[in-house]
mmCIF file of C-alpha atoms in Angstrom:
data_model
loop_
_atom_site.group_PDB
_atom_site.id
_atom_site.type_symbol
_atom_site.label_atom_id
_atom_site.label_comp_id
_atom_site.label_asym_id
_atom_site.label_seq_id
_atom_site.Cartn_x
_atom_site.Cartn_y
_atom_site.Cartn_z
ATOM 1 C CA UNK A 1 62.937 65.390 -41.901
ATOM 2 C CA UNK A 2 62.283 61.960 -39.885
ATOM 3 C CA UNK A 3 63.836 63.443 -36.812
ATOM 4 C CA UNK A 4 61.830 67.000 -37.078
ATOM 5 C CA UNK A 5 58.408 64.353 -37.672
ATOM 6 C CA UNK A 6 59.362 62.332 -34.956
ATOM 7 C CA UNK A 7 60.238 65.302 -32.484
ATOM 8 C CA UNK A 8 56.833 65.781 -32.692
ATOM 9 C CA UNK A 9 55.672 63.025 -31.641
ATOM 10 C CA UNK A 10 55.261 61.617 -35.049
ATOM 11 C CA UNK A 11 55.806 57.694 -35.270
ATOM 12 C CA UNK A 12 58.570 57.545 -38.333
ATOM 13 C CA UNK A 13 59.472 54.846 -40.427
ATOM 14 C CA UNK A 14 62.260 55.947 -42.023
ATOM 15 C CA UNK A 15 63.671 54.013 -45.497
ATOM 16 C CA UNK A 16 67.291 55.614 -45.990
ATOM 17 C CA UNK A 17 71.175 55.176 -46.371
ATOM 18 C CA UNK A 18 71.866 55.018 -42.814
ATOM 19 C CA UNK A 19 74.459 53.367 -42.835
ATOM 20 C CA UNK A 20 74.992 49.318 -43.651
ATOM 21 C CA UNK A 21 75.057 46.752 -42.196
ATOM 22 C CA UNK A 22 75.362 49.785 -38.915
ATOM 23 C CA UNK A 23 74.232 51.965 -38.823
ATOM 24 C CA UNK A 24 75.618 55.533 -39.573
ATOM 25 C CA UNK A 25 76.827 56.718 -35.232
ATOM 26 C CA UNK A 26 75.452 60.125 -36.645
ATOM 27 C CA UNK A 27 72.266 58.699 -36.740
ATOM 28 C CA UNK A 28 72.250 57.402 -33.534
ATOM 29 C CA UNK A 29 70.708 60.528 -31.880
ATOM 30 C CA UNK A 30 67.567 60.762 -34.023
ATOM 31 C CA UNK A 31 64.267 60.867 -31.876
ATOM 32 C CA UNK A 32 62.855 57.119 -30.470
ATOM 33 C CA UNK A 33 59.759 57.308 -32.621
ATOM 34 C CA UNK A 34 62.417 57.294 -35.878
ATOM 35 C CA UNK A 35 61.861 53.276 -36.602
ATOM 36 C CA UNK A 36 64.915 53.447 -39.167
ATOM 37 C CA UNK A 37 65.336 51.185 -42.719
ATOM 38 C CA UNK A 38 68.786 51.291 -44.308
ATOM 39 C CA UNK A 39 69.915 49.591 -47.005
ATOM 40 C CA UNK A 40 73.108 51.532 -47.714
ATOM 41 C CA UNK A 41 76.153 53.890 -46.073
ATOM 42 C CA UNK A 42 75.246 57.648 -46.613
ATOM 43 C CA UNK A 43 76.067 60.620 -48.801
ATOM 44 C CA UNK A 44 78.100 63.071 -46.792
ATOM 45 C CA UNK A 45 77.721 66.627 -47.190
ATOM 46 C CA UNK A 46 79.835 69.542 -45.771
ATOM 47 C CA UNK A 47 77.577 72.373 -45.126
ATOM 48 C CA UNK A 48 79.388 76.045 -45.402
ATOM 49 C CA UNK A 49 77.006 78.960 -44.349
ATOM 50 C CA UNK A 50 76.883 82.624 -44.031
ATOM 51 C CA UNK A 51 75.524 85.567 -43.406
ATOM 52 C CA UNK A 52 73.861 85.416 -46.755
ATOM 53 C CA UNK A 53 72.934 82.010 -47.306
ATOM 54 C CA UNK A 54 75.215 78.690 -47.324
ATOM 55 C CA UNK A 55 76.779 76.091 -49.931
ATOM 56 C CA UNK A 56 76.791 72.592 -50.014
ATOM 57 C CA UNK A 57 79.415 70.187 -50.776
ATOM 58 C CA UNK A 58 77.470 66.940 -51.284
ATOM 59 C CA UNK A 59 79.171 63.778 -51.748
ATOM 60 C CA UNK A 60 76.893 61.107 -52.517
ATOM 61 C CA UNK A 61 79.612 57.712 -53.076
ATOM 62 C CA UNK A 62 77.871 54.948 -53.104
ATOM 63 C CA UNK A 63 74.243 56.408 -52.354
ATOM 64 C CA UNK A 64 74.128 57.055 -56.386
ATOM 65 C CA UNK A 65 74.377 53.135 -57.313
ATOM 66 C CA UNK A 66 71.331 51.760 -55.195
ATOM 67 C CA UNK A 67 68.590 51.185 -57.405
ATOM 68 C CA UNK A 68 65.003 49.993 -56.546
ATOM 69 C CA UNK A 69 66.196 46.052 -56.563
ATOM 70 C CA UNK A 70 69.175 46.937 -54.192
ATOM 71 C CA UNK A 71 67.080 48.325 -51.561
ATOM 72 C CA UNK A 72 64.213 45.579 -52.574
ATOM 73 C CA UNK A 73 66.680 43.327 -51.900
ATOM 74 C CA UNK A 74 68.130 44.980 -48.718
ATOM 75 C CA UNK A 75 64.661 46.130 -47.237
ATOM 76 C CA UNK A 76 61.918 43.234 -48.474
ATOM 77 C CA UNK A 77 59.470 43.641 -51.005
ATOM 78 C CA UNK A 78 56.850 42.442 -48.310
ATOM 79 C CA UNK A 79 58.228 44.600 -45.903
ATOM 80 C CA UNK A 80 58.100 47.874 -47.726
ATOM 81 C CA UNK A 81 54.475 47.347 -48.500
ATOM 82 C CA UNK A 82 53.950 46.610 -45.007
ATOM 83 C CA UNK A 83 55.427 49.700 -44.112
ATOM 84 C CA UNK A 84 53.629 51.780 -46.833
ATOM 85 C CA UNK A 85 49.951 50.235 -46.136
ATOM 86 C CA UNK A 86 49.889 50.973 -42.999
ATOM 87 C CA UNK A 87 51.004 55.055 -43.102
ATOM 88 C CA UNK A 88 49.004 57.928 -43.535
ATOM 89 C CA UNK A 89 51.278 59.967 -44.750
ATOM 90 C CA UNK A 90 54.168 59.058 -47.613
ATOM 91 C CA UNK A 91 57.274 61.564 -47.797
ATOM 92 C CA UNK A 92 59.077 60.790 -51.192
ATOM 93 C CA UNK A 93 62.598 63.285 -50.811
ATOM 94 C CA UNK A 94 66.170 64.664 -52.400
ATOM 95 C CA UNK A 95 64.948 63.406 -55.514
ATOM 96 C CA UNK A 96 68.169 65.434 -56.507
ATOM 97 C CA UNK A 97 70.641 64.315 -54.518
ATOM 98 C CA UNK A 98 70.078 61.016 -55.729
ATOM 99 C CA UNK A 99 70.870 59.800 -59.742
ATOM 100 C CA UNK A 100 68.879 56.750 -58.881
ATOM 101 C CA UNK A 101 65.742 58.655 -56.911
ATOM 102 C CA UNK A 102 63.905 58.546 -60.215
ATOM 103 C CA UNK A 103 64.148 54.401 -60.799
ATOM 104 C CA UNK A 104 63.307 54.383 -56.466
ATOM 105 C CA UNK A 105 59.714 56.716 -57.095
ATOM 106 C CA UNK A 106 58.786 54.507 -60.579
ATOM 107 C CA UNK A 107 59.503 51.503 -58.008
ATOM 108 C CA UNK A 108 56.892 52.173 -55.622
ATOM 109 C CA UNK A 109 54.661 53.176 -58.494
ATOM 110 C CA UNK A 110 54.731 49.286 -60.236
ATOM 111 C CA UNK A 111 56.271 47.052 -56.808
ATOM 112 C CA UNK A 112 54.204 48.851 -54.002
ATOM 113 C CA UNK A 113 50.702 51.104 -54.312
ATOM 114 C CA UNK A 114 49.304 47.977 -56.953
ATOM 115 C CA UNK A 115 49.899 45.466 -53.770
ATOM 116 C CA UNK A 116 47.671 46.816 -51.048
ATOM 117 C CA UNK A 117 43.342 47.516 -51.826
ATOM 118 C CA UNK A 118 43.441 51.628 -51.468
ATOM 119 C CA UNK A 119 41.189 52.745 -48.587
ATOM 120 C CA UNK A 120 38.374 54.757 -49.275
ATOM 121 C CA UNK A 121 40.103 58.237 -48.455
ATOM 122 C CA UNK A 122 43.564 58.410 -49.921
ATOM 123 C CA UNK A 123 47.163 58.618 -47.827
ATOM 124 C CA UNK A 124 48.657 61.968 -48.143
ATOM 125 C CA UNK A 125 51.764 62.042 -49.835
ATOM 126 C CA UNK A 126 54.863 65.043 -49.780
ATOM 127 C CA UNK A 127 57.619 65.104 -52.108
ATOM 128 C CA UNK A 128 60.476 66.911 -52.099
ATOM 129 C CA UNK A 129 63.099 67.066 -55.491
ATOM 130 C CA UNK A 130 65.765 69.071 -53.372
ATOM 131 C CA UNK A 131 68.541 71.596 -55.064
ATOM 132 C CA UNK A 132 68.150 70.737 -58.274
ATOM 133 C CA UNK A 133 70.025 73.366 -59.956
ATOM 134 C CA UNK A 134 72.676 70.055 -61.051
ATOM 135 C CA UNK A 135 69.609 68.582 -63.296
ATOM 136 C CA UNK A 136 68.391 69.582 -66.597
ATOM 137 C CA UNK A 137 65.547 70.675 -67.582
ATOM 138 C CA UNK A 138 64.404 67.704 -69.371
ATOM 139 C CA UNK A 139 64.665 65.397 -66.359
ATOM 140 C CA UNK A 140 63.198 67.928 -64.248
ATOM 141 C CA UNK A 141 60.137 67.589 -66.683
ATOM 142 C CA UNK A 142 60.632 63.792 -66.229
ATOM 143 C CA UNK A 143 60.333 64.101 -62.354
ATOM 144 C CA UNK A 144 57.196 65.985 -62.135
ATOM 145 C CA UNK A 145 55.790 63.756 -65.085
ATOM 146 C CA UNK A 146 56.430 60.897 -62.359
ATOM 147 C CA UNK A 147 55.171 62.607 -59.271
ATOM 148 C CA UNK A 148 51.634 63.423 -61.078
ATOM 149 C CA UNK A 149 51.272 59.145 -61.282
ATOM 150 C CA UNK A 150 51.317 59.596 -57.357
ATOM 151 C CA UNK A 151 48.187 61.086 -57.833
ATOM 152 C CA UNK A 152 46.414 57.776 -58.496
ATOM 153 C CA UNK A 153 46.972 56.438 -54.774
ATOM 154 C CA UNK A 154 47.029 59.225 -53.167
ATOM 155 C CA UNK A 155 46.947 63.294 -52.786
ATOM 156 C CA UNK A 156 50.254 64.582 -53.517
ATOM 157 C CA UNK A 157 51.302 67.768 -52.351
ATOM 158 C CA UNK A 158 54.686 68.923 -53.737
ATOM 159 C CA UNK A 159 57.205 71.737 -51.305
ATOM 160 C CA UNK A 160 59.642 73.714 -53.234
ATOM 161 C CA UNK A 161 61.921 76.508 -52.097
ATOM 162 C CA UNK A 162 61.898 79.751 -53.781
ATOM 163 C CA UNK A 163 65.043 78.961 -55.901
ATOM 164 C CA UNK A 164 63.539 75.157 -56.295
ATOM 165 C CA UNK A 165 60.678 76.749 -57.690
ATOM 166 C CA UNK A 166 62.146 78.982 -60.119
ATOM 167 C CA UNK A 167 64.003 75.911 -62.038
ATOM 168 C CA UNK A 168 61.052 74.198 -61.813
ATOM 169 C CA UNK A 169 59.150 77.226 -63.757
ATOM 170 C CA UNK A 170 61.831 77.036 -65.998
ATOM 171 C CA UNK A 171 61.865 73.877 -66.494
ATOM 172 C CA UNK A 172 58.223 74.019 -67.269
ATOM 173 C CA UNK A 173 57.917 77.804 -69.489
ATOM 174 C CA UNK A 174 60.884 76.864 -70.973
ATOM 175 C CA UNK A 175 61.748 79.953 -69.939
ATOM 176 C CA UNK A 176 62.614 82.311 -66.671
ATOM 177 C CA UNK A 177 60.498 85.271 -64.837
ATOM 178 C CA UNK A 178 61.557 87.334 -61.993
ATOM 179 C CA UNK A 179 57.840 87.803 -60.271
ATOM 180 C CA UNK A 180 57.794 86.706 -57.449
ATOM 181 C CA UNK A 181 56.517 83.125 -55.350
ATOM 182 C CA UNK A 182 52.528 83.742 -55.945
ATOM 183 C CA UNK A 183 53.102 84.197 -60.066
ATOM 184 C CA UNK A 184 55.570 80.846 -60.261
ATOM 185 C CA UNK A 185 53.051 78.681 -57.505
ATOM 186 C CA UNK A 186 49.858 79.909 -59.899
ATOM 187 C CA UNK A 187 51.969 79.260 -63.037
ATOM 188 C CA UNK A 188 53.887 75.386 -61.539
ATOM 189 C CA UNK A 189 49.947 74.594 -59.912
ATOM 190 C CA UNK A 190 48.439 74.640 -63.517
ATOM 191 C CA UNK A 191 50.475 72.348 -65.565
ATOM 192 C CA UNK A 192 50.937 70.051 -62.235
ATOM 193 C CA UNK A 193 47.909 67.346 -61.998
ATOM 194 C CA UNK A 194 48.281 67.618 -58.136
ATOM 195 C CA UNK A 195 46.009 68.182 -55.075
ATOM 196 C CA UNK A 196 48.836 70.788 -52.787
ATOM 197 C CA UNK A 197 51.328 72.377 -54.071
ATOM 198 C CA UNK A 198 54.014 74.570 -51.147
ATOM 199 C CA UNK A 199 56.490 77.269 -51.406
ATOM 200 C CA UNK A 200 58.440 78.872 -48.982
ATOM 201 C CA UNK A 201 61.377 81.272 -48.665
ATOM 202 C CA UNK A 202 62.958 83.140 -45.717
ATOM 203 C CA UNK A 203 59.725 85.514 -46.024
ATOM 204 C CA UNK A 204 57.016 83.487 -46.864
ATOM 205 C CA UNK A 205 55.029 80.205 -47.067
ATOM 206 C CA UNK A 206 52.214 79.713 -49.664
ATOM 207 C CA UNK A 207 50.139 77.490 -50.678
ATOM 208 C CA UNK A 208 48.604 76.791 -53.531
ATOM 209 C CA UNK A 209 45.288 74.079 -53.807
ATOM 210 C CA UNK A 210 42.025 73.795 -55.786
ATOM 211 C CA UNK A 211 40.469 76.274 -52.798
ATOM 212 C CA UNK A 212 42.988 79.099 -53.741
ATOM 213 C CA UNK A 213 45.890 80.432 -52.113
ATOM 214 C CA UNK A 214 46.681 80.515 -48.968
ATOM 215 C CA UNK A 215 50.167 82.710 -47.349
ATOM 216 C CA UNK A 216 51.504 83.068 -43.920
ATOM 217 C CA UNK A 217 54.867 85.395 -42.778
ATOM 218 C CA UNK A 218 57.446 83.645 -41.348
ATOM 219 C CA UNK A 219 59.598 83.805 -38.272
ATOM 220 C CA UNK A 220 62.174 85.280 -39.525
ATOM 221 C CA UNK A 221 65.379 85.575 -37.257
ATOM 222 C CA UNK A 222 68.107 88.103 -38.901
ATOM 223 C CA UNK A 223 70.777 85.732 -36.728
ATOM 224 C CA UNK A 224 70.003 82.058 -37.364
ATOM 225 C CA UNK A 225 71.846 79.396 -35.649
ATOM 226 C CA UNK A 226 71.840 76.798 -37.823
ATOM 227 C CA UNK A 227 70.017 77.179 -41.839
ATOM 228 C CA UNK A 228 71.320 74.117 -42.896
ATOM 229 C CA UNK A 229 67.932 72.075 -41.989
ATOM 230 C CA UNK A 230 65.685 74.358 -41.917
ATOM 231 C CA UNK A 231 63.545 73.332 -44.724
ATOM 232 C CA UNK A 232 62.642 69.760 -43.732
ATOM 233 C CA UNK A 233 61.697 71.349 -40.580
ATOM 234 C CA UNK A 234 59.738 73.525 -42.669
ATOM 235 C CA UNK A 235 58.272 70.538 -44.892
ATOM 236 C CA UNK A 236 57.892 68.440 -41.391
ATOM 237 C CA UNK A 237 55.778 70.802 -39.256
ATOM 238 C CA UNK A 238 53.365 71.695 -42.542
ATOM 239 C CA UNK A 239 52.950 68.141 -42.811
ATOM 240 C CA UNK A 240 52.683 67.337 -38.965
ATOM 241 C CA UNK A 241 49.689 70.137 -39.285
ATOM 242 C CA UNK A 242 48.034 68.190 -42.706
ATOM 243 C CA UNK A 243 48.512 65.269 -40.430
ATOM 244 C CA UNK A 244 46.992 67.312 -37.548
ATOM 245 C CA UNK A 245 43.910 68.438 -40.065
ATOM 246 C CA UNK A 246 44.647 71.768 -39.425
ATOM 247 C CA UNK A 247 43.612 74.229 -42.680
ATOM 248 C CA UNK A 248 46.008 75.344 -45.276
ATOM 249 C CA UNK A 249 46.635 78.692 -43.378
ATOM 250 C CA UNK A 250 47.233 76.768 -40.053
ATOM 251 C CA UNK A 251 49.313 74.567 -41.407
ATOM 252 C CA UNK A 252 51.640 77.241 -43.252
ATOM 253 C CA UNK A 253 51.731 78.876 -39.644
ATOM 254 C CA UNK A 254 52.660 75.784 -38.203
ATOM 255 C CA UNK A 255 55.553 75.145 -40.537
ATOM 256 C CA UNK A 256 57.089 78.218 -39.676
ATOM 257 C CA UNK A 257 56.803 77.972 -36.505
ATOM 258 C CA UNK A 258 58.873 74.839 -36.724
ATOM 259 C CA UNK A 259 61.003 75.885 -39.233
ATOM 260 C CA UNK A 260 61.746 79.224 -37.094
ATOM 261 C CA UNK A 261 62.255 77.577 -34.018
ATOM 262 C CA UNK A 262 64.999 75.025 -35.471
ATOM 263 C CA UNK A 263 66.668 78.277 -36.842
ATOM 264 C CA UNK A 264 66.987 79.853 -33.576
ATOM 265 C CA UNK A 265 68.005 76.645 -31.851
ATOM 266 C CA UNK A 266 69.432 74.102 -33.872
ATOM 267 C CA UNK A 267 67.767 71.604 -32.240
ATOM 268 C CA UNK A 268 63.888 69.841 -33.952
ATOM 269 C CA UNK A 269 60.746 71.186 -31.855
ATOM 270 C CA UNK A 270 58.596 68.545 -29.721
ATOM 271 C CA UNK A 271 54.773 69.798 -30.041
ATOM 272 C CA UNK A 272 54.780 71.908 -27.097
ATOM 273 C CA UNK A 273 57.629 73.762 -28.192
ATOM 274 C CA UNK A 274 55.774 75.035 -31.290
ATOM 275 C CA UNK A 275 52.908 75.575 -29.410
ATOM 276 C CA UNK A 276 54.429 78.041 -26.570
ATOM 277 C CA UNK A 277 56.034 79.407 -29.426
ATOM 278 C CA UNK A 278 52.848 80.367 -30.709
ATOM 279 C CA UNK A 279 50.683 81.458 -27.599
ATOM 280 C CA UNK A 280 54.230 83.869 -27.959
ATOM 281 C CA UNK A 281 53.981 85.231 -31.034
ATOM 282 C CA UNK A 282 50.588 86.153 -31.055
#
């Protein structure tokens, strides 16, 4: 997601498990707009793609043992506060991939946000749970309650793909449903005290906020070059749209275009690539 934002010309401070004390070689080709702050070695995953889906095998390794105190020790609390204070957009992602994610997010609420004076206009924050199928319904409810607390400091946006939306719905309502994304989104949004909920699938994207519901069809392709990372590029496109102060419908269209281009080429697009793509798709 950081790389996709960087490719669109956005200056990004990426705090993550990127290799320590040296960066892992896979991250050296990231956009030059990404400024990397690493606190440990990365987890590894093997993505096996098929015509009708994919399987991702993750090995988190030492990442599961790196909590908030570890990050403060490696990055420094003053540096963390400065990075968050000067940012227009804050992204907290991949909750389900690390056992320490909840502790880290709570650490931000305890040690970072209270350290700086809030601007008149709240910062944007974007949350992505990642594939939470291995997490219990109780832990999903706990993290949703934690995300609500960020509303005190930021304008909270939560992004979910179709499968994640079903798991969140089941955790909140303690039962499943076979109804579509709009129904899932309405019910989830009703339960969460956040500004924006975004659901996306291979066929459509839907945004829910206090003003209403907005939908956009995806730029679907039957023969993708790659699908792993499509959600991250969608999220980056949506956040970029919000930073550009696009309206709800336009942000969804822009996000779908970024994701659609990535799926076709295997490369996160630059801003002019997205603009040209949208011009050609009129």
